[in-house]
XYZ file of N, CA and C in Angstrom:
501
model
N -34.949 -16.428 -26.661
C -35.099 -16.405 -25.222
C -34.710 -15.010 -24.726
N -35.398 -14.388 -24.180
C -35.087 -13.074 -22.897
C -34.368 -13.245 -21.596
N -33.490 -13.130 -21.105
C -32.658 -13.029 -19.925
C -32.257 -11.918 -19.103
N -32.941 -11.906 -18.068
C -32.338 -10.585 -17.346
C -31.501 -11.030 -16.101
N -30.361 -10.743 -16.540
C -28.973 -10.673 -15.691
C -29.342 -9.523 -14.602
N -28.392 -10.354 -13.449
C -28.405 -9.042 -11.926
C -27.452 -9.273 -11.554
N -26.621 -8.387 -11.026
C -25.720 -8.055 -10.415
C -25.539 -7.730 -8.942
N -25.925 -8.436 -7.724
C -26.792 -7.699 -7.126
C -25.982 -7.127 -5.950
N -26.199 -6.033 -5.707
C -25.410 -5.199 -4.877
C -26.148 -4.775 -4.045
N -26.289 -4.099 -2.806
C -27.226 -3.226 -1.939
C -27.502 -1.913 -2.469
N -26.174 -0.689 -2.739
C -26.002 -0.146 -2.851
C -26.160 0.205 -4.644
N -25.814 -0.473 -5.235
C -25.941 -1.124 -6.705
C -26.427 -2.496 -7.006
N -27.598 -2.113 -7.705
C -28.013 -3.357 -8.320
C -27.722 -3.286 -9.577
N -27.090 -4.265 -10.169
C -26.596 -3.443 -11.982
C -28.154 -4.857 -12.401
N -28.763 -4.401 -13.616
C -29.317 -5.418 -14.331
C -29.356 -5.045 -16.376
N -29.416 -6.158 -16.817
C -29.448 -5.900 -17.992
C -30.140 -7.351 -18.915
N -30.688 -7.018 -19.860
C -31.800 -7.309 -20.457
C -31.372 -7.991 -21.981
N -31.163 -9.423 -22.128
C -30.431 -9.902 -23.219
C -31.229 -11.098 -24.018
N -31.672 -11.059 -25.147
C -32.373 -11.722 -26.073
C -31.705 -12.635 -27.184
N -31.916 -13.527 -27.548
C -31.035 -14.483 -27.956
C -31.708 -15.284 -28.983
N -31.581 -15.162 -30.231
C -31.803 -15.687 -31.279
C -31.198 -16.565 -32.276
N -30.960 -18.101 -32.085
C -29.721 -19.128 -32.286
C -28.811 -18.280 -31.160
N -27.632 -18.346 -31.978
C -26.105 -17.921 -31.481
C -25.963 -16.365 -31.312
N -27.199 -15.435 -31.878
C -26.675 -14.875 -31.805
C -27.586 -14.039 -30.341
N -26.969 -13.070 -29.625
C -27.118 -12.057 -28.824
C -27.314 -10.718 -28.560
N -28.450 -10.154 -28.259
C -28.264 -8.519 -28.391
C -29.083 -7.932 -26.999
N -28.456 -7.263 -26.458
C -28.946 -5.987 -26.063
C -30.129 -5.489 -25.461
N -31.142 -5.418 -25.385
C -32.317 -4.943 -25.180
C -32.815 -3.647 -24.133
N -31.792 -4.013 -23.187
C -31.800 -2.803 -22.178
C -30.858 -3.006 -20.847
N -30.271 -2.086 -20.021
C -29.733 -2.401 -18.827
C -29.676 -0.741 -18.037
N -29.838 -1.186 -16.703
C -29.485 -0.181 -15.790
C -29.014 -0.739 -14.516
N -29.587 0.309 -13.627
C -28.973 -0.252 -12.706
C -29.884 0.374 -11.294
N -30.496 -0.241 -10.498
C -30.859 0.358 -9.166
C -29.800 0.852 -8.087
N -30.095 2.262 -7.819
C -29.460 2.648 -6.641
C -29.979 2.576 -5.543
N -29.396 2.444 -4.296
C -30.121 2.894 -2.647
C -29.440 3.964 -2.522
N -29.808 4.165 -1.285
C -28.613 5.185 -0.324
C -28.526 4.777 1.149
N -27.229 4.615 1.568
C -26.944 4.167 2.780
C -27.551 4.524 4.222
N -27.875 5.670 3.813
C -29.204 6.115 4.836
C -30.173 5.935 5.088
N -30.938 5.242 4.044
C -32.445 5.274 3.897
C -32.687 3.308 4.822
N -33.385 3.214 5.456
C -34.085 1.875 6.285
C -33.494 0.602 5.268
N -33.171 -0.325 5.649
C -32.665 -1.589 5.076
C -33.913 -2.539 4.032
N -35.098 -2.273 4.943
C -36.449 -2.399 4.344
C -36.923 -1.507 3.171
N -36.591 -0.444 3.108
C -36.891 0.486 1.963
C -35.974 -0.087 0.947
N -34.169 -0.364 0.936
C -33.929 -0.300 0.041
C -33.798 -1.630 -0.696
N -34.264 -2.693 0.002
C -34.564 -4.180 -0.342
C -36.064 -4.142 -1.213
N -36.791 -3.179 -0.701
C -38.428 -2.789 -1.145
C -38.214 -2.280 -2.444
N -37.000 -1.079 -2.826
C -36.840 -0.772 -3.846
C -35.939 -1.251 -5.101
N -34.985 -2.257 -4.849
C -34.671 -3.402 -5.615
C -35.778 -4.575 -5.718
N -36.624 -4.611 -5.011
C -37.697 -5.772 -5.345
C -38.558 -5.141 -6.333
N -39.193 -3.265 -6.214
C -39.954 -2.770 -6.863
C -39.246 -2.611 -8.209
N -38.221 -2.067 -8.531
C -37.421 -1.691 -10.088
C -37.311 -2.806 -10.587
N -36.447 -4.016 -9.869
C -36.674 -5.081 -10.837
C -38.221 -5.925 -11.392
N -39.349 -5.366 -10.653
C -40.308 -6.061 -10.820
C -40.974 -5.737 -11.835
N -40.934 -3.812 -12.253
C -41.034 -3.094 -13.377
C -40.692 -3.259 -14.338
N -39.358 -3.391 -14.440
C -38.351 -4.213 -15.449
C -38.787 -5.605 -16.408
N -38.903 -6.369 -15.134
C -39.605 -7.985 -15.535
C -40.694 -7.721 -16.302
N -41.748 -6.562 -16.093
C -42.806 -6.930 -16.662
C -43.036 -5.961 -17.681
N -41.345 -5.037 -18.142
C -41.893 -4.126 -19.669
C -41.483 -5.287 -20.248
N -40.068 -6.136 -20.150
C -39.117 -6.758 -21.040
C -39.484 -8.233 -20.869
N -40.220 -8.683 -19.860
C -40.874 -9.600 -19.954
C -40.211 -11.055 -20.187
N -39.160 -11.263 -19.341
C -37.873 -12.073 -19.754
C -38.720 -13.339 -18.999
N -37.742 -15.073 -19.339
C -38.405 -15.768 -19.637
C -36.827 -16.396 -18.391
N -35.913 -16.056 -17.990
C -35.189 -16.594 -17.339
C -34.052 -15.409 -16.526
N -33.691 -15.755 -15.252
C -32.969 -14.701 -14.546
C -31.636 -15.333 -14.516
N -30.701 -14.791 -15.040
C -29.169 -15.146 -14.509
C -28.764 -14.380 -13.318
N -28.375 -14.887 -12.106
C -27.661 -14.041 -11.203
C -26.627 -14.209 -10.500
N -25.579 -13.400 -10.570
C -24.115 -13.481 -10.077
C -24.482 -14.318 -8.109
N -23.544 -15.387 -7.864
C -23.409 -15.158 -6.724
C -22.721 -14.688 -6.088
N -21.989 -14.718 -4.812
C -21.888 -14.132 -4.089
C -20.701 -14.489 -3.681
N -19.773 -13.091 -3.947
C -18.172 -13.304 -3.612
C -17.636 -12.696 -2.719
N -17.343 -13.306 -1.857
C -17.041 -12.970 -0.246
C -15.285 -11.976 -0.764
N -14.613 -12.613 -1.252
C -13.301 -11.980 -1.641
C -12.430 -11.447 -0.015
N -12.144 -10.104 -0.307
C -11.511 -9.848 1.464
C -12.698 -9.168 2.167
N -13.757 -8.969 1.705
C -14.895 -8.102 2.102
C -15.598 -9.141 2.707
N -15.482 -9.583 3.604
C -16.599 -10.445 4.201
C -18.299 -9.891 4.528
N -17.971 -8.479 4.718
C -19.073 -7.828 5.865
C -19.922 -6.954 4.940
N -19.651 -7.408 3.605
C -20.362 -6.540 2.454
C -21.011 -8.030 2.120
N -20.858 -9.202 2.282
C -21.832 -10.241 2.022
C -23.057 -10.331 2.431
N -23.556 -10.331 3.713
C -24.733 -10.151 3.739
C -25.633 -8.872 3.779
N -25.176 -7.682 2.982
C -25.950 -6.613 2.175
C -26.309 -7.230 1.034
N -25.075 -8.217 0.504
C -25.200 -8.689 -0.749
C -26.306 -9.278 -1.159
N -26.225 -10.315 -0.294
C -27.187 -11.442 0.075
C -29.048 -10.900 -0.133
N -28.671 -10.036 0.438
C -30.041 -9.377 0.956
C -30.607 -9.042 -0.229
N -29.919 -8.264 -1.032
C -30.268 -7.668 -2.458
C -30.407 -8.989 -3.472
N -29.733 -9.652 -3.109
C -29.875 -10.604 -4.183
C -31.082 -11.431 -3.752
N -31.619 -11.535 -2.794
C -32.980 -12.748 -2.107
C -34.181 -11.492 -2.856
N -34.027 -10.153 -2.597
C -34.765 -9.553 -2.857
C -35.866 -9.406 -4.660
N -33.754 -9.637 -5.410
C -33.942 -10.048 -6.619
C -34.611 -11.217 -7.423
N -34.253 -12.270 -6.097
C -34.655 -13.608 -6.472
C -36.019 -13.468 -6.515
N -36.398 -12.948 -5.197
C -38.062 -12.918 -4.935
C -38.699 -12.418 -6.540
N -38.671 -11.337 -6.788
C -39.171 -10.780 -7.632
C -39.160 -11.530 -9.060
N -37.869 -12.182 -9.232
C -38.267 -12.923 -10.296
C -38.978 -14.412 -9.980
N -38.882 -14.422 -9.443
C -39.661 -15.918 -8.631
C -41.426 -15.888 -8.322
N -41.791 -14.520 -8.624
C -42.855 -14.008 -8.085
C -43.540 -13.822 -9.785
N -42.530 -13.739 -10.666
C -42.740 -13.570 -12.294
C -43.083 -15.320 -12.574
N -42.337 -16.222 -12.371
C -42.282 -17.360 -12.887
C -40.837 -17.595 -13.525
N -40.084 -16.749 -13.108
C -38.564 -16.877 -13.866
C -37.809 -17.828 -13.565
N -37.371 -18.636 -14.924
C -36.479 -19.895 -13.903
C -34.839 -19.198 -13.455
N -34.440 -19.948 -12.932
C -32.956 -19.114 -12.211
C -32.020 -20.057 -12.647
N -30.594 -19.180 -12.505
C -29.578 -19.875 -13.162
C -28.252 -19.105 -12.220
N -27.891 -19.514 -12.071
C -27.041 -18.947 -10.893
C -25.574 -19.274 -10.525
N -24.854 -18.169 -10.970
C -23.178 -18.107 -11.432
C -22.061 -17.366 -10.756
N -21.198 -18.267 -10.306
C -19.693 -17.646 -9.791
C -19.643 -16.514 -11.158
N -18.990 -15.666 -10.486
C -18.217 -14.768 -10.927
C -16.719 -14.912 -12.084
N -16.630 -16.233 -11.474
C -15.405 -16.919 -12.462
C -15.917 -17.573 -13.627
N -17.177 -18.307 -13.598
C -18.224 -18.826 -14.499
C -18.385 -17.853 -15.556
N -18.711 -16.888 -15.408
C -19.521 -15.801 -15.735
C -18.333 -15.323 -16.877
N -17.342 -14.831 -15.974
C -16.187 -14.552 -17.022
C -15.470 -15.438 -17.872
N -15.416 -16.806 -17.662
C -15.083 -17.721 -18.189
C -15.197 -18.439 -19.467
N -17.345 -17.713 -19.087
C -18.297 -18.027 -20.460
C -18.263 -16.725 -21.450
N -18.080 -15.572 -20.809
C -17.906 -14.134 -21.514
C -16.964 -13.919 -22.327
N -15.422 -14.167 -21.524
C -14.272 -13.974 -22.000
C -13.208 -15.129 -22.474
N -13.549 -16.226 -21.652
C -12.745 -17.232 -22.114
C -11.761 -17.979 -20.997
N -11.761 -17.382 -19.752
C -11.067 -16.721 -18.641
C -11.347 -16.848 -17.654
N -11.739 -17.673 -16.375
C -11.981 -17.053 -15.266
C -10.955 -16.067 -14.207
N -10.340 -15.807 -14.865
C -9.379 -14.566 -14.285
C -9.284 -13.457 -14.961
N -10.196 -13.389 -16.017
C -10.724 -11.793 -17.011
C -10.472 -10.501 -15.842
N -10.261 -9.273 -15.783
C -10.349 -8.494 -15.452
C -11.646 -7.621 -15.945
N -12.035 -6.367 -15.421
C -13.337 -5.848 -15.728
C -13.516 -4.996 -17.303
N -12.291 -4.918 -17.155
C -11.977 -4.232 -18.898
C -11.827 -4.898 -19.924
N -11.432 -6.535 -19.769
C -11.677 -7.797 -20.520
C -12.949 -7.984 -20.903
N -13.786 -8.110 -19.440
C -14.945 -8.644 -19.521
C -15.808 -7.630 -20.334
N -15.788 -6.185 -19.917
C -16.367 -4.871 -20.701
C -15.833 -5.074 -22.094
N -14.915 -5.577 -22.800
C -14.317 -5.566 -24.353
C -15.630 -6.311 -24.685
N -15.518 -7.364 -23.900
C -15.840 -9.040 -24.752
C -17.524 -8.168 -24.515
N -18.278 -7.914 -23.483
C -19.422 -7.921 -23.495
C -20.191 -6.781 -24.748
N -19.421 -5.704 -24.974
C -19.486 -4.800 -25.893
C -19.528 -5.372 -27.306
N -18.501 -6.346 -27.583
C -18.512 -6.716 -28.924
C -19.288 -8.424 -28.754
N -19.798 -8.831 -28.388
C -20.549 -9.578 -28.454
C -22.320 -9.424 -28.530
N -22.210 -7.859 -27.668
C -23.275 -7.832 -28.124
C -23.854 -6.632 -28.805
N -22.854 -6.408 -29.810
C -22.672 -5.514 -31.018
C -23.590 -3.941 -30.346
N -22.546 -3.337 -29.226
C -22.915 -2.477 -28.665
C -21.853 -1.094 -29.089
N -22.191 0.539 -29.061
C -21.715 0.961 -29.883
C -20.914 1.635 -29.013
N -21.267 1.468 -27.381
C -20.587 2.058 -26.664
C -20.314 0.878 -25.611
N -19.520 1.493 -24.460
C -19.787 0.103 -23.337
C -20.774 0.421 -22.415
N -21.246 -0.481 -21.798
C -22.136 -0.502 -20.931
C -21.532 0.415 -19.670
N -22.614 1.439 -18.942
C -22.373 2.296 -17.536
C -23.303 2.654 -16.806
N -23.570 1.812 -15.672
C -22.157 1.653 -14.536
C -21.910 0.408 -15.073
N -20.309 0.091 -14.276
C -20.531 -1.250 -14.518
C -20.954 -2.589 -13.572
N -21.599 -2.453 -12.591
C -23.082 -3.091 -12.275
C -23.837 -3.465 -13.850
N -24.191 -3.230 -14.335
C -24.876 -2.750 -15.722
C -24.191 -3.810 -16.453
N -23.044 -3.736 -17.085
C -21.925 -4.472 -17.590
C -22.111 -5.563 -16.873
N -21.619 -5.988 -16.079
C -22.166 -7.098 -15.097
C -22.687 -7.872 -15.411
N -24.299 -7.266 -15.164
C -25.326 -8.146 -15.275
C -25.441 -8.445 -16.870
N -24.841 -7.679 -17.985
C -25.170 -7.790 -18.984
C -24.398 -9.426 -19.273
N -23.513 -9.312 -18.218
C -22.114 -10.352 -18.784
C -22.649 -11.863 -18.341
N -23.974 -11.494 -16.852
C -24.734 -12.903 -16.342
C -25.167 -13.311 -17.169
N -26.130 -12.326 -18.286
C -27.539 -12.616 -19.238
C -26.501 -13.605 -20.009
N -25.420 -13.061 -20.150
C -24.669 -13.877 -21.591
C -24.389 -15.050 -21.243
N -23.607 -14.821 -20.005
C -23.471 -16.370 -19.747
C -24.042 -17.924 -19.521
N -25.641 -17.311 -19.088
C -26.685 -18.443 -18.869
C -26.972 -18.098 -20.503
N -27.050 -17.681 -21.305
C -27.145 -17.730 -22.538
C -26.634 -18.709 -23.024
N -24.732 -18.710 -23.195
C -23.900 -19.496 -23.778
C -24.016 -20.707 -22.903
N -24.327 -21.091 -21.976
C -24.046 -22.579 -21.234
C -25.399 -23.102 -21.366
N -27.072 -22.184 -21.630
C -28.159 -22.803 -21.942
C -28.234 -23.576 -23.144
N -27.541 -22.453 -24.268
C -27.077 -22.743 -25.464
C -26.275 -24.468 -25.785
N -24.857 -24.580 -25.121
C -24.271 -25.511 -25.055
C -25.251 -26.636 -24.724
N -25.739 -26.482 -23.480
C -26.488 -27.366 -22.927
C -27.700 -28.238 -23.716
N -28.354 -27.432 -24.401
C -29.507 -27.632 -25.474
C -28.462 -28.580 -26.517
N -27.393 -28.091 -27.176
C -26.872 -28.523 -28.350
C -25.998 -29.983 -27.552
N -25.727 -30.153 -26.240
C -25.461 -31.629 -26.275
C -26.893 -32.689 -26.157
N -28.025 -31.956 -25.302
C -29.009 -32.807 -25.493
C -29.234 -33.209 -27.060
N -29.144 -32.404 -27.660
C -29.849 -32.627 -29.327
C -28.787 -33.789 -29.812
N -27.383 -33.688 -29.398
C -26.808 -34.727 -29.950
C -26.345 -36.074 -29.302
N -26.889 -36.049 -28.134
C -27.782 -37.169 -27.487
C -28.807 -38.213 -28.349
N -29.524 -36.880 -28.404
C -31.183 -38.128 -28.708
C -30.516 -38.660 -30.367
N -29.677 -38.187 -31.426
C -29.108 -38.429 -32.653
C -28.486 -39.392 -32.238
């Protein structure tokens, strides 16, 4: 299975590109879209809809993991958030991508073990899981690499209780 994780930010969109063969996990690609705070709200929603749409269709992924949306003490950075992330949705929704869609505590929980991982936890675990030689940068990037994994490991789980169901 192909998974492209998002991270989705206004300002940063981190995404990354994760393939999954049984148990195991690797790599395939990640970056990250920038805006700039200057440029029309429409342009830079236009240009997270356009990069990820490019993306979708070199790597050609078969499911989108995407972080939701953590208000934390920043309330007024949520709906930039929001925005980038509907933008994201669109685009994979516009592919045929099914969606899978994860707290931030989820995410680290399934990565690290943890939903109280810190970002240097989560950067260890995502590096050596997915036998990477450096860490992932920015970490937007890291991020999303850490979504792909996680709808990975809980698709994974999920499949292996159905199978021992129908037994």
């Amino acid at each position: 299975m192909v998974i492209l994780g998002v991270d989705p930010g206004l300002a940063h969109t981190g995404w990354g590109i994760v393939e999954t063969r049984g148990s195991v996990c690797r790599a395939r690609a990640y970056g990250c879209v920038e805006t700039k705070a200057h440029e029309p709200i429409d342009m830079r929603l236009g240009r997270i809809y356009d990069e990820l749409s490019r993306v979708i269709q070199k790597y050609e992924p078969t499911a989108l993991s995407i972080e939701g949306i953590y208000f934390g003490q920043n309330v007024r950075s949520a709906i930039p958030t929001a925005q980038a992330r509907g933008a994201a949705i669109v685009a994979c929704s516009k592919a045929g991508l099914t969606v899978g869609e994860y707290t931030p505590m989820q995410i680290k929980q399934a990565v690290v073990g943890t939903g109280s991982a810190d970002k240097a936890q989560v950067m260890y675990m995502i590096r050596s899981v997915l036998a990477l030689d450096h860490e992932p940068h920015p970490d937007h990037a890291a991020d999303a690499l850490a979504a792909a994994v996680c709808h990975a490991n809980l698709t994974r789980t999920e499949e292996l209780g159905k199978r021992r169901i129908r037994l």
